[in-house]
XYZ file of C-alpha atoms in Angstrom:
345
model
C -18.942 59.735 -26.164
C -19.129 61.582 -22.864
C -22.214 60.811 -20.728
C -23.215 64.493 -20.751
C -23.312 64.420 -24.540
C -25.351 61.225 -24.599
C -27.723 62.763 -22.082
C -28.194 65.831 -24.278
C -29.840 63.600 -26.885
C -32.660 62.671 -24.515
C -34.257 66.119 -24.670
C -37.719 66.332 -26.273
C -37.687 66.399 -30.054
C -38.428 69.717 -31.738
C -40.293 70.317 -35.006
C -37.500 71.242 -37.346
C -39.536 74.118 -38.800
C -39.972 75.666 -35.356
C -38.272 78.781 -34.018
C -36.932 76.721 -31.112
C -35.094 74.369 -33.452
C -33.815 77.201 -35.623
C -32.318 78.863 -32.548
C -30.691 75.600 -31.446
C -29.378 74.865 -34.933
C -27.898 78.327 -35.434
C -26.276 78.225 -32.012
C -24.768 74.762 -32.466
C -23.426 75.438 -35.965
C -21.903 78.763 -34.966
C -19.956 77.016 -32.208
C -18.181 74.872 -34.827
C -16.724 77.895 -36.629
C -13.448 78.100 -34.622
C -12.781 74.429 -35.373
C -13.089 74.989 -39.123
C -11.062 78.216 -38.849
C -13.375 79.949 -41.276
C -15.576 83.008 -41.443
C -17.711 81.357 -44.120
C -20.785 79.160 -44.190
C -20.979 75.794 -42.425
C -23.461 73.045 -43.230
C -24.587 70.145 -41.059
C -26.187 67.152 -42.772
C -27.838 63.989 -41.559
C -25.230 61.755 -43.168
C -21.792 60.298 -42.775
C -18.697 62.035 -44.111
C -18.985 59.918 -47.241
C -22.220 61.722 -48.044
C -20.278 64.970 -48.135
C -17.668 63.373 -50.398
C -20.570 62.834 -52.780
C -21.735 66.411 -52.265
C -18.323 67.668 -53.333
C -18.177 65.773 -56.605
C -21.785 66.606 -57.498
C -21.511 70.320 -56.726
C -17.998 71.317 -57.710
C -17.381 69.609 -61.045
C -19.311 69.233 -64.234
C -16.741 66.738 -65.464
C -13.081 66.867 -64.443
C -11.815 65.928 -60.981
C -8.314 65.073 -59.806
C -8.462 62.613 -56.909
C -5.279 62.325 -54.856
C -5.094 58.728 -53.604
C -2.799 57.270 -50.942
C -5.168 55.227 -48.813
C -8.558 53.577 -48.603
C -10.659 56.697 -48.045
C -9.046 58.821 -50.742
C -9.554 55.805 -53.015
C -13.207 55.800 -51.993
C -13.560 59.487 -52.912
C -12.298 58.662 -56.398
C -14.818 55.809 -56.596
C -17.605 58.160 -55.467
C -16.684 60.574 -58.266
C -16.732 57.801 -60.871
C -20.070 56.509 -59.548
C -21.505 60.003 -60.068
C -20.456 60.034 -63.705
C -17.486 62.394 -63.375
C -14.275 62.157 -65.357
C -12.134 61.556 -62.289
C -8.423 60.917 -62.641
C -6.667 59.181 -59.765
C -3.210 60.510 -58.878
C -1.922 57.530 -56.943
C 0.831 57.242 -54.362
C 1.873 54.232 -52.327
C -0.003 53.962 -49.052
C 3.193 54.426 -47.033
C 3.908 57.883 -48.439
C 2.168 61.244 -48.240
C 0.686 63.067 -51.209
C 3.441 65.064 -52.866
C 2.511 68.711 -53.577
C 4.810 68.935 -56.619
C 3.238 65.844 -58.153
C -0.209 67.350 -57.641
C 0.869 70.565 -59.338
C 2.331 68.631 -62.286
C -0.880 66.635 -62.693
C -2.963 69.812 -62.672
C -0.727 71.343 -65.348
C -1.468 68.333 -67.558
C -5.248 68.529 -67.263
C -7.963 71.109 -66.767
C -9.424 70.021 -63.441
C -12.349 71.800 -61.864
C -11.661 70.343 -58.424
C -9.066 68.319 -56.585
C -9.944 65.948 -53.721
C -7.545 65.223 -50.868
C -7.941 63.255 -47.653
C -6.047 65.106 -44.936
C -5.705 62.238 -42.482
C -5.925 58.733 -43.904
C -7.698 56.698 -41.237
C -6.590 53.518 -43.011
C -2.863 54.221 -42.800
C -2.239 56.878 -40.163
C -0.632 59.115 -42.797
C -1.351 62.832 -42.423
C -1.000 64.628 -45.747
C 0.584 68.119 -45.940
C -2.585 70.001 -46.825
C -1.115 73.478 -46.460
C 1.644 72.717 -48.971
C -0.692 70.867 -51.333
C -3.180 73.748 -51.308
C -0.399 76.235 -52.048
C 0.785 74.092 -54.973
C -2.735 73.876 -56.400
C -3.277 77.625 -56.103
C -0.031 78.300 -57.949
C -0.605 75.720 -60.674
C -4.296 76.461 -61.303
C -5.870 79.226 -59.204
C -9.377 78.418 -60.402
C -9.262 74.753 -59.295
C -11.367 74.142 -56.192
C -9.666 72.404 -53.269
C -11.793 69.822 -51.461
C -10.468 68.272 -48.257
C -11.757 65.329 -46.232
C -10.797 65.853 -42.584
C -13.054 63.169 -41.119
C -10.447 61.833 -38.697
C -8.523 65.049 -38.040
C -10.752 68.132 -37.730
C -10.979 68.969 -34.055
C -7.819 67.019 -33.279
C -5.318 69.075 -35.249
C -5.420 72.659 -36.497
C -6.539 73.140 -40.095
C -6.531 76.729 -41.378
C -9.330 76.621 -43.927
C -9.434 80.310 -44.837
C -5.701 80.985 -44.543
C -4.737 77.991 -46.686
C -7.460 78.628 -49.259
C -9.435 75.420 -48.842
C -12.789 75.575 -50.631
C -14.606 72.598 -49.099
C -13.624 71.108 -45.750
C -15.656 68.167 -44.498
C -15.745 66.035 -41.402
C -18.179 63.797 -39.554
C -19.320 63.582 -35.978
C -17.884 60.298 -34.739
C -14.122 60.881 -34.796
C -12.325 63.867 -33.271
C -15.549 65.616 -32.333
C -16.392 62.624 -30.086
C -20.078 62.523 -30.992
C -22.241 59.578 -32.039
C -22.141 58.868 -35.779
C -24.759 60.399 -38.024
C -23.744 63.987 -38.736
C -21.687 65.351 -41.613
C -20.246 68.851 -41.251
C -18.717 70.966 -44.004
C -17.505 74.507 -44.536
C -17.738 75.981 -48.047
C -15.967 78.973 -49.580
C -17.786 81.732 -51.472
C -16.161 80.895 -54.791
C -17.010 77.200 -54.433
C -20.675 77.962 -53.864
C -20.681 80.356 -56.823
C -19.205 77.619 -59.011
C -21.750 75.088 -57.752
C -24.576 77.326 -58.978
C -23.335 76.722 -62.552
C -23.082 72.940 -62.243
C -26.094 70.971 -63.538
C -27.448 67.779 -61.999
C -26.305 68.447 -58.453
C -28.878 66.002 -57.174
C -31.338 66.960 -54.448
C -30.267 65.814 -50.987
C -26.732 67.211 -51.255
C -27.486 70.182 -53.506
C -25.491 72.891 -51.738
C -27.471 75.691 -53.404
C -30.633 74.282 -51.884
C -28.899 73.724 -48.542
C -27.616 77.320 -48.586
C -31.119 78.732 -49.057
C -32.243 76.880 -45.948
C -29.085 77.740 -44.009
C -29.918 81.409 -44.392
C -33.105 80.617 -42.471
C -31.240 78.507 -39.846
C -32.830 75.402 -41.248
C -32.244 72.354 -43.437
C -34.018 71.175 -46.620
C -34.922 67.795 -45.140
C -35.479 66.532 -41.618
C -32.298 66.930 -39.542
C -31.065 64.539 -36.840
C -32.521 66.657 -34.034
C -31.127 64.584 -31.167
C -27.632 64.822 -32.635
C -27.928 68.596 -32.974
C -28.578 68.706 -29.221
C -25.466 66.566 -28.755
C -23.423 68.771 -31.095
C -24.395 71.879 -29.170
C -23.399 70.317 -25.852
C -20.146 68.869 -27.146
C -19.055 72.155 -28.692
C -19.368 73.708 -25.240
C -17.194 70.965 -23.801
C -14.581 71.347 -26.550
C -14.350 75.110 -26.108
C -14.187 74.678 -22.342
C -11.072 72.538 -22.802
C -9.708 75.042 -25.337
C -8.767 74.131 -28.890
C -5.025 74.594 -28.391
C -5.177 72.375 -25.296
C -7.140 69.823 -27.277
C -4.573 69.821 -30.084
C -1.760 69.460 -27.538
C -3.514 66.506 -25.881
C -3.785 64.763 -29.237
C -0.036 65.265 -29.791
C 0.708 63.814 -26.349
C -1.482 60.773 -26.966
C 0.128 60.145 -30.357
C 3.568 60.352 -28.778
C 2.654 57.753 -26.164
C 1.422 55.277 -28.766
C 4.397 55.781 -31.083
C 6.893 55.355 -28.242
C 5.157 52.198 -27.058
C 4.992 50.743 -30.593
C 8.682 51.236 -31.331
C 9.697 50.135 -27.843
C 7.952 46.783 -28.292
C 9.487 45.964 -31.664
C 6.492 46.965 -33.754
C 6.832 49.435 -36.613
C 4.986 52.596 -37.566
C 3.319 52.380 -40.961
C 3.353 56.103 -41.692
C 6.706 57.784 -42.416
C 8.244 60.134 -39.890
C 7.059 63.694 -40.331
C 3.686 62.592 -41.729
C 2.285 60.596 -38.816
C -1.230 61.293 -37.668
C -1.850 62.779 -34.238
C -5.278 61.151 -34.091
C -4.715 57.524 -35.153
C -1.586 55.386 -35.308
C -1.295 52.466 -37.719
C 1.119 49.978 -36.140
C 3.037 47.564 -38.377
C 2.502 44.106 -36.872
C 6.103 42.908 -36.992
C 5.498 40.556 -34.072
C 2.782 38.744 -36.062
C 0.401 39.163 -33.171
C -3.097 37.705 -33.581
C -5.029 40.964 -33.859
C -8.452 39.338 -33.623
C -7.435 37.498 -30.454
C -6.041 40.726 -29.044
C -9.292 42.533 -29.747
C -11.340 39.778 -28.120
C -9.090 40.083 -25.052
C -9.515 43.849 -24.973
C -13.271 43.800 -25.513
C -13.681 41.645 -22.414
C -12.029 44.534 -20.578
C -14.154 47.289 -22.102
C -11.708 48.342 -24.810
C -11.303 47.915 -28.533
C -8.762 48.678 -31.244
C -9.056 48.282 -35.013
C -7.468 45.711 -37.265
C -5.673 46.919 -40.358
C -7.967 48.302 -43.048
C -8.579 46.347 -46.241
C -5.295 44.968 -47.638
C -3.521 45.911 -44.399
C -5.650 43.559 -42.275
C -3.490 41.614 -39.784
C -0.384 43.204 -41.280
C -1.174 46.268 -39.187
C -3.497 47.323 -36.411
C -4.782 50.785 -35.561
C -4.957 52.595 -32.245
C -7.194 55.667 -32.156
C -6.182 58.482 -29.805
C -8.694 61.144 -30.657
C -11.791 62.915 -29.453
C -12.180 62.873 -25.674
C -9.587 60.133 -25.105
C -7.327 61.017 -22.175
C -3.710 60.025 -21.380
C -4.923 57.642 -18.660
C -7.128 55.884 -21.219
C -4.157 55.257 -23.496
C -1.975 54.145 -20.580
C -4.619 51.625 -19.541
C -5.033 50.348 -23.091
C -1.309 49.865 -23.633
C -0.995 48.113 -20.260
C -3.689 45.631 -21.269
C -2.012 45.001 -24.619
C 1.229 44.344 -22.721
C -0.620 41.831 -20.562
C -1.951 40.090 -23.685
C 1.549 39.928 -25.184
C 2.884 38.499 -21.919
C 0.230 35.801 -21.883
C 0.734 34.847 -25.508
């Protein structure tokens, strides 16, 4: 998180029912619109992205949900749906492959699903799913089915055309590509999705989008917002637009290329298949059987950190994030230090 963004949080707190906060909130949220690529409504919640996964299943389905699963976080979304009492069917793929649009269409033909959930960029595997093609397949197979997309680790790092592709619910959170502290969930919602939500009973309270919409129209939130993080959001949006979104997307591609080249050049593998590799996080197959915990201890003493493999991939892989405000020099320095660790061990 950039020091300017951290500093923005130190401003005096505002009463969230005040005109001053409403002006700040409206201004900050409006600045996120080009990132979502939508002309529709955008909500900001005091929650993680997982909270908005729960919002989706509570608001957009009375019963039937198709959950596309090819990693830990798409698996979690299925679990969230089950925990909320929905009849959620998991369409499972191996973690090393992307979600196949044709398979999604076939599954939808077999069952009457109100909504389909898809994770765009699996943080656990580094696989980026072909959302545009999946959305097109869903629209053709069942035009009324709502398309819900988790872009927690991709929105702001790669271009996602919400309106053009016909996505109904696009969620992210503050701590990944937006390079903010954790604590905010952000979501854009289509008109037809909100209309459907109005018919769904038992939407809960905190994540009831109909309630949230009523407050949004007044530039407010139903419950107390994270005021300091709204200050940070407003400042960071200025920084992002100053860089330019296309420049930001290009930088993410450059960073991903550096990490992939380094990984293959050192005898490691890339977990995600070619053509579906994330531009924001690379999952490296640990073919050298390197001690990932020892590597991380070495890096942390030098002010850096990477992530071990997630869940069943622990030690079999490790993950290098190249997102947010990370610069090419940062990645060069990180890879140099990993080289030094390898040389010493």
